[in-house]
mmCIF file of C-alpha atoms in Angstrom:
data_model
loop_
_atom_site.group_PDB
_atom_site.id
_atom_site.type_symbol
_atom_site.label_atom_id
_atom_site.label_comp_id
_atom_site.label_asym_id
_atom_site.label_seq_id
_atom_site.Cartn_x
_atom_site.Cartn_y
_atom_site.Cartn_z
ATOM 1 C CA MET A 1 -2.570 -6.849 -5.099
ATOM 2 C CA GLY A 2 -4.030 -10.329 -5.319
ATOM 3 C CA ALA A 3 -2.287 -13.631 -4.652
ATOM 4 C CA ASN A 4 -1.405 -14.076 -8.334
ATOM 5 C CA GLY A 5 0.529 -10.792 -8.470
ATOM 6 C CA HIS A 6 -2.266 -8.801 -10.166
ATOM 7 C CA PRO A 7 -4.290 -6.015 -8.568
ATOM 8 C CA PRO A 8 -7.923 -6.886 -7.704
ATOM 9 C CA ALA A 9 -10.692 -6.478 -10.256
ATOM 10 C CA SER A 10 -11.813 -3.219 -8.661
ATOM 11 C CA THR A 11 -8.565 -1.635 -9.788
ATOM 12 C CA VAL A 12 -9.306 -2.651 -13.372
ATOM 13 C CA ALA A 13 -12.671 -0.949 -13.208
ATOM 14 C CA GLN A 14 -11.197 2.231 -11.804
ATOM 15 C CA ASN A 15 -8.418 2.540 -14.351
ATOM 16 C CA GLY A 16 -9.949 1.115 -17.496
ATOM 17 C CA SER A 17 -11.715 4.343 -18.443
ATOM 18 C CA HIS A 18 -8.499 6.357 -18.134
ATOM 19 C CA SER A 19 -6.313 4.133 -20.224
ATOM 20 C CA GLY A 20 -8.656 2.848 -22.891
ATOM 21 C CA GLY A 21 -10.887 5.872 -23.516
ATOM 22 C CA GLY A 22 -8.361 8.147 -25.165
ATOM 23 C CA GLY A 23 -6.724 5.544 -27.351
ATOM 24 C CA GLY A 24 -3.458 7.456 -27.403
ATOM 25 C CA GLY A 25 -1.887 5.847 -24.338
ATOM 26 C CA GLY A 26 -2.254 2.283 -25.530
ATOM 27 C CA GLY A 27 -1.234 2.755 -29.124
ATOM 28 C CA GLY A 28 2.329 3.765 -28.416
ATOM 29 C CA VAL A 29 3.646 0.219 -27.979
ATOM 30 C CA ASN A 30 4.767 -1.472 -31.150
ATOM 31 C CA PRO A 31 4.245 -5.262 -30.995
ATOM 32 C CA SER A 32 7.436 -5.681 -32.999
ATOM 33 C CA ASN A 33 9.426 -4.371 -30.050
ATOM 34 C CA GLY A 34 9.231 -7.818 -28.490
ATOM 35 C CA GLY A 35 10.338 -7.832 -24.855
ATOM 36 C CA THR A 36 10.038 -4.058 -24.495
ATOM 37 C CA GLY A 37 6.404 -4.064 -25.574
ATOM 38 C CA ALA A 38 5.591 -6.954 -23.251
ATOM 39 C CA ALA A 39 7.257 -5.199 -20.328
ATOM 40 C CA LEU A 40 5.249 -2.030 -20.872
ATOM 41 C CA ARG A 41 2.042 -4.056 -20.727
ATOM 42 C CA HIS A 42 3.055 -4.919 -17.190
ATOM 43 C CA ASP A 43 -0.374 -5.513 -15.640
ATOM 44 C CA PRO A 44 -3.920 -5.293 -17.038
ATOM 45 C CA GLY A 45 -5.097 -4.050 -13.654
ATOM 46 C CA LEU A 46 -3.270 -0.729 -14.014
ATOM 47 C CA ALA A 47 -3.328 1.607 -17.001
ATOM 48 C CA ARG A 48 -3.645 -0.906 -19.843
ATOM 49 C CA GLU A 49 -0.428 0.095 -21.596
ATOM 50 C CA TRP A 50 2.427 2.507 -21.194
ATOM 51 C CA SER A 51 4.015 3.605 -24.435
ATOM 52 C CA THR A 52 7.774 3.912 -24.763
ATOM 53 C CA GLU A 53 7.372 7.692 -24.905
ATOM 54 C CA GLU A 54 5.273 7.749 -21.718
ATOM 55 C CA GLN A 55 7.793 5.579 -19.893
ATOM 56 C CA THR A 56 10.629 7.883 -20.957
ATOM 57 C CA ILE A 57 8.711 10.937 -19.739
ATOM 58 C CA LEU A 58 7.965 9.165 -16.455
ATOM 59 C CA ASP A 59 11.636 8.292 -15.879
ATOM 60 C CA GLU A 60 12.765 11.858 -16.609
ATOM 61 C CA LEU A 61 10.125 13.505 -14.406
ATOM 62 C CA LEU A 62 10.769 11.175 -11.478
ATOM 63 C CA VAL A 63 14.349 12.457 -11.465
ATOM 64 C CA LYS A 64 13.240 16.072 -11.960
ATOM 65 C CA TYR A 65 10.758 15.983 -9.073
ATOM 66 C CA ALA A 66 12.823 13.716 -6.824
ATOM 67 C CA SER A 67 12.886 16.290 -4.011
ATOM 68 C CA ASP A 68 9.067 16.459 -3.769
ATOM 69 C CA LEU A 69 6.923 14.285 -1.544
ATOM 70 C CA PRO A 70 5.932 11.097 -3.413
ATOM 71 C CA VAL A 71 2.226 11.978 -3.702
ATOM 72 C CA VAL A 72 3.011 15.485 -4.976
ATOM 73 C CA ARG A 73 5.570 14.025 -7.389
ATOM 74 C CA TYR A 74 2.984 11.596 -8.809
ATOM 75 C CA ALA A 75 0.487 14.430 -9.279
ATOM 76 C CA LYS A 76 3.016 16.587 -11.167
ATOM 77 C CA VAL A 77 3.976 13.687 -13.427
ATOM 78 C CA ALA A 78 0.317 12.907 -14.163
ATOM 79 C CA MET A 79 -0.213 16.487 -15.373
ATOM 80 C CA LYS A 80 2.391 15.835 -18.096
ATOM 81 C CA LEU A 81 0.731 12.573 -19.201
ATOM 82 C CA PRO A 82 -2.761 13.304 -20.603
ATOM 83 C CA GLU A 83 -3.718 9.618 -20.773
ATOM 84 C CA LYS A 84 -2.676 8.806 -17.187
ATOM 85 C CA THR A 85 -4.145 9.667 -13.777
ATOM 86 C CA VAL A 86 -2.304 10.261 -10.503
ATOM 87 C CA ARG A 87 -3.270 6.720 -9.495
ATOM 88 C CA ASP A 88 -1.872 5.303 -12.755
ATOM 89 C CA VAL A 89 1.463 7.012 -12.102
ATOM 90 C CA ALA A 90 1.609 5.912 -8.460
ATOM 91 C CA LEU A 91 0.828 2.292 -9.293
ATOM 92 C CA ARG A 92 3.283 2.302 -12.213
ATOM 93 C CA CYS A 93 6.053 3.531 -9.889
ATOM 94 C CA ARG A 94 5.057 0.935 -7.345
ATOM 95 C CA TRP A 95 5.225 -1.803 -9.980
ATOM 96 C CA MET A 96 8.650 -0.578 -11.133
ATOM 97 C CA ASN A 97 9.944 -0.733 -7.554
ATOM 98 C CA LYS A 98 8.562 -4.238 -7.052
ATOM 99 C CA LYS A 99 10.072 -5.410 -10.337
ATOM 100 C CA GLU A 100 13.490 -4.070 -9.349
ATOM 101 C CA SER A 101 13.174 -5.637 -5.904
ATOM 102 C CA ALA A 102 12.246 -9.017 -7.408
ATOM 103 C CA LYS A 103 15.267 -8.816 -9.700
ATOM 104 C CA ARG A 104 17.594 -8.209 -6.760
ATOM 105 C CA LYS A 105 16.046 -11.053 -4.781
ATOM 106 C CA LYS A 106 16.548 -13.422 -7.690
ATOM 107 C CA GLU A 107 20.204 -12.442 -7.974
ATOM 108 C CA ASP A 108 20.732 -12.932 -4.232
ATOM 109 C CA HIS A 109 18.863 -16.241 -4.065
ATOM 110 C CA ASN A 110 21.831 -18.574 -4.449
ATOM 111 C CA SER A 111 24.068 -16.671 -2.049
ATOM 112 C CA SER A 112 21.373 -16.522 0.639
ATOM 113 C CA LYS A 113 20.302 -20.181 0.429
ATOM 114 C CA LYS A 114 22.754 -21.363 3.097
ATOM 115 C CA SER A 115 21.698 -18.590 5.441
ATOM 116 C CA LYS A 116 18.058 -19.539 4.941
ATOM 117 C CA ASP A 117 18.775 -23.177 5.837
ATOM 118 C CA LYS A 118 20.413 -22.087 9.087
ATOM 119 C CA LYS A 119 17.430 -19.913 9.980
ATOM 120 C CA GLU A 120 15.055 -22.824 9.390
ATOM 121 C CA LYS A 121 17.037 -24.998 11.821
ATOM 122 C CA VAL A 122 16.904 -22.271 14.461
ATOM 123 C CA SER A 123 13.162 -21.877 13.860
ATOM 124 C CA ASP A 124 12.596 -25.612 14.426
ATOM 125 C CA SER A 125 14.399 -25.491 17.764
ATOM 126 C CA SER A 126 12.339 -22.512 18.939
ATOM 127 C CA SER A 127 8.941 -23.803 17.799
ATOM 128 C CA LYS A 128 7.835 -24.610 21.357
ATOM 129 C CA PRO A 129 5.576 -22.021 23.029
ATOM 130 C CA PRO A 130 7.228 -19.619 25.520
ATOM 131 C CA VAL A 131 7.356 -20.683 29.172
ATOM 132 C CA HIS A 132 5.030 -17.858 30.246
ATOM 133 C CA MET A 133 2.337 -19.190 27.900
ATOM 134 C CA VAL A 134 2.261 -22.659 29.510
ATOM 135 C CA GLY A 135 -0.688 -23.228 31.831
ATOM 136 C CA ARG A 136 -2.881 -20.541 30.224
ATOM 137 C CA PRO A 137 -5.496 -22.585 28.332
ATOM 138 C CA ASN A 138 -7.456 -19.541 27.177
ATOM 139 C CA VAL A 139 -4.484 -18.031 25.391
ATOM 140 C CA PRO A 140 -3.400 -19.298 21.953
ATOM 141 C CA PRO A 141 0.159 -20.724 22.022
ATOM 142 C CA TYR A 142 1.165 -18.366 19.215
ATOM 143 C CA PRO A 143 0.090 -14.809 18.371
ATOM 144 C CA LEU A 144 -2.850 -14.590 16.010
ATOM 145 C CA PRO A 145 -1.720 -13.654 12.488
ATOM 146 C CA VAL A 146 -2.307 -10.071 11.457
ATOM 147 C CA LEU A 147 -4.586 -9.928 8.449
ATOM 148 C CA PRO A 148 -2.740 -8.350 5.504
ATOM 149 C CA MET A 149 -3.936 -4.956 4.322
ATOM 150 C CA ASP A 150 -5.059 -4.425 0.755
ATOM 151 C CA ASP A 151 -1.815 -4.588 -1.199
ATOM 152 C CA ASP A 152 -3.285 -2.325 -3.842
ATOM 153 C CA GLU A 153 -2.632 0.688 -1.621
ATOM 154 C CA ILE A 154 0.491 2.833 -1.562
ATOM 155 C CA SER A 155 2.642 2.241 1.540
ATOM 156 C CA SER A 156 2.782 4.849 4.293
ATOM 157 C CA LYS A 157 6.534 5.275 3.714
ATOM 158 C CA ALA A 158 5.916 6.094 0.057
ATOM 159 C CA ILE A 159 3.340 8.734 1.015
ATOM 160 C CA GLY A 160 5.746 10.459 3.389
ATOM 161 C CA GLY A 161 5.163 13.690 5.306
ATOM 162 C CA PRO A 162 2.791 14.052 8.302
ATOM 163 C CA THR A 163 0.178 11.836 6.639
ATOM 164 C CA GLY A 164 2.680 9.034 6.111
ATOM 165 C CA GLU A 165 3.806 9.304 9.743
ATOM 166 C CA ILE A 166 0.206 9.070 10.970
ATOM 167 C CA LEU A 167 -0.454 5.997 8.824
ATOM 168 C CA GLU A 168 2.792 4.400 10.009
ATOM 169 C CA THR A 169 1.719 5.009 13.617
ATOM 170 C CA ASN A 170 -1.653 3.415 12.914
ATOM 171 C CA ALA A 171 0.049 0.336 11.492
ATOM 172 C CA HIS A 172 2.004 -0.133 14.741
ATOM 173 C CA VAL A 173 -1.090 0.506 16.867
ATOM 174 C CA LEU A 174 -3.109 -2.075 14.930
ATOM 175 C CA GLY A 175 -0.299 -4.565 15.477
ATOM 176 C CA GLN A 176 -0.471 -3.899 19.221
ATOM 177 C CA ILE A 177 -4.253 -4.370 19.145
ATOM 178 C CA SER A 178 -3.767 -7.770 17.503
ATOM 179 C CA SER A 179 -1.184 -8.712 20.133
ATOM 180 C CA ASN A 180 -3.560 -7.711 22.940
ATOM 181 C CA LEU A 181 -6.296 -9.863 21.439
ATOM 182 C CA SER A 182 -3.907 -12.819 21.403
ATOM 183 C CA ASN A 183 -3.147 -12.268 25.099
ATOM 184 C CA MET A 184 -6.794 -11.684 26.069
ATOM 185 C CA GLN A 185 -5.980 -8.086 27.063
ATOM 186 C CA ILE A 186 -9.158 -6.726 25.519
ATOM 187 C CA GLN A 187 -9.515 -3.755 27.869
ATOM 188 C CA ASP A 188 -6.129 -2.384 26.784
ATOM 189 C CA ASN A 189 -7.429 -1.994 23.233
ATOM 190 C CA ILE A 190 -9.950 0.752 24.036
ATOM 191 C CA SER A 191 -7.372 3.545 24.160
ATOM 192 C CA LEU A 192 -5.576 2.080 21.123
ATOM 193 C CA LEU A 193 -8.806 2.017 19.110
ATOM 194 C CA CYS A 194 -9.427 5.651 20.080
ATOM 195 C CA GLN A 195 -5.932 6.553 18.899
ATOM 196 C CA THR A 196 -6.473 4.733 15.601
ATOM 197 C CA ARG A 197 -9.812 6.457 15.006
ATOM 198 C CA ASP A 198 -8.416 9.924 15.809
ATOM 199 C CA ASN A 199 -5.476 9.335 13.454
ATOM 200 C CA ILE A 200 -7.842 8.333 10.641
ATOM 201 C CA LEU A 201 -9.859 11.517 11.208
ATOM 202 C CA ARG A 202 -6.658 13.598 11.052
ATOM 203 C CA VAL A 203 -5.742 12.032 7.706
ATOM 204 C CA LEU A 204 -9.249 12.691 6.342
ATOM 205 C CA LYS A 205 -8.986 16.320 7.448
ATOM 206 C CA GLU A 206 -5.631 16.694 5.670
ATOM 207 C CA ILE A 207 -7.145 15.219 2.506
ATOM 208 C CA ASN A 208 -10.058 17.693 2.645
ATOM 209 C CA ASP A 209 -7.633 20.595 3.159
ATOM 210 C CA ALA A 210 -5.305 19.479 0.331
ATOM 211 C CA PRO A 211 -4.764 21.722 -2.742
ATOM 212 C CA ASP A 212 -6.836 21.117 -5.861
ATOM 213 C CA ILE A 213 -4.054 19.202 -7.617
ATOM 214 C CA MET A 214 -4.209 16.525 -4.923
ATOM 215 C CA LYS A 215 -7.982 16.133 -5.227
ATOM 216 C CA GLN A 216 -7.533 14.230 -8.487
ATOM 217 C CA MET A 217 -7.215 11.102 -6.352
ATOM 218 C CA PRO A 218 -10.357 8.901 -6.308
ATOM 219 C CA PRO A 219 -12.576 9.085 -3.192
ATOM 220 C CA LEU A 220 -11.993 6.615 -0.383
ATOM 221 C CA PRO A 221 -14.144 3.473 -0.827
ATOM 222 C CA VAL A 222 -15.025 3.177 2.884
ATOM 223 C CA LYS A 223 -16.089 5.469 5.722
ATOM 224 C CA ILE A 224 -16.026 5.269 9.501
ATOM 225 C CA ASN A 225 -19.292 3.967 10.986
ATOM 226 C CA GLU A 226 -19.696 6.954 13.310
ATOM 227 C CA GLU A 227 -22.782 5.592 15.076
ATOM 228 C CA LEU A 228 -21.111 2.288 15.928
ATOM 229 C CA VAL A 229 -17.800 3.872 16.928
ATOM 230 C CA ASN A 230 -19.462 6.461 19.189
ATOM 231 C CA SER A 231 -21.465 3.742 20.920
ATOM 232 C CA LEU A 232 -18.281 1.870 21.864
ATOM 233 C CA LEU A 233 -15.580 4.509 22.327
ATOM 234 C CA PRO A 234 -15.265 7.938 23.955
ATOM 235 C CA ARG A 235 -15.833 10.960 21.749
ATOM 236 C CA PRO A 236 -12.930 11.752 19.382
ATOM 237 C CA THR A 237 -10.510 14.611 19.939
ATOM 238 C CA VAL A 238 -10.756 15.378 16.202
ATOM 239 C CA PRO A 239 -14.167 16.373 14.717
ATOM 240 C CA MET A 240 -15.876 13.711 12.597
ATOM 241 C CA GLN A 241 -15.893 14.491 8.868
#
């Protein structure tokens, strides 16, 4: 998701053919519906439009398949919506969750303003670098910021299951790698990089072994540079794909 709240252009390219080709998915919204029609056209980067009928079906099926893992639930819903892909359903659900979250934040804004002011005062008083950092000129006074991941992806918690746990572990490991870089503890990152690589290979293996219904997801846009990785790290415990 880009800085302006819309997914990147690549998402438009991936979804445009699904939503515009059939014609049926976009025609269900009546412009005379006013706010409802505008809400269903929530983001041009996803499926171009969701008709009122499609939204109703989505709401009903999300309740029906609530006990399934999120990715399986999205796949089952997509099978009932001819004009939508698994990705369309997943991103629509993600947008719905973000919209609801934004609504709650707006409602809580006034009540949390005083608390925010207090936190800012505390932050000002603690802005000095820690004592153990003083006298170490080669170390930045503050940890280097972790680069944000592509917000167009589904979170590891939403994926759930063993795959979600592996991705959640990788997120923590990458955070530790960033912390080690800030503290010039480069050597400590070798084992962490090996762990990250092996976890990625496990996820790829699970994807390859997934049932046919799950293979409707688009292929991953990037691959591990095996030659570079093998030249820097010990051999993986999981076979390369």
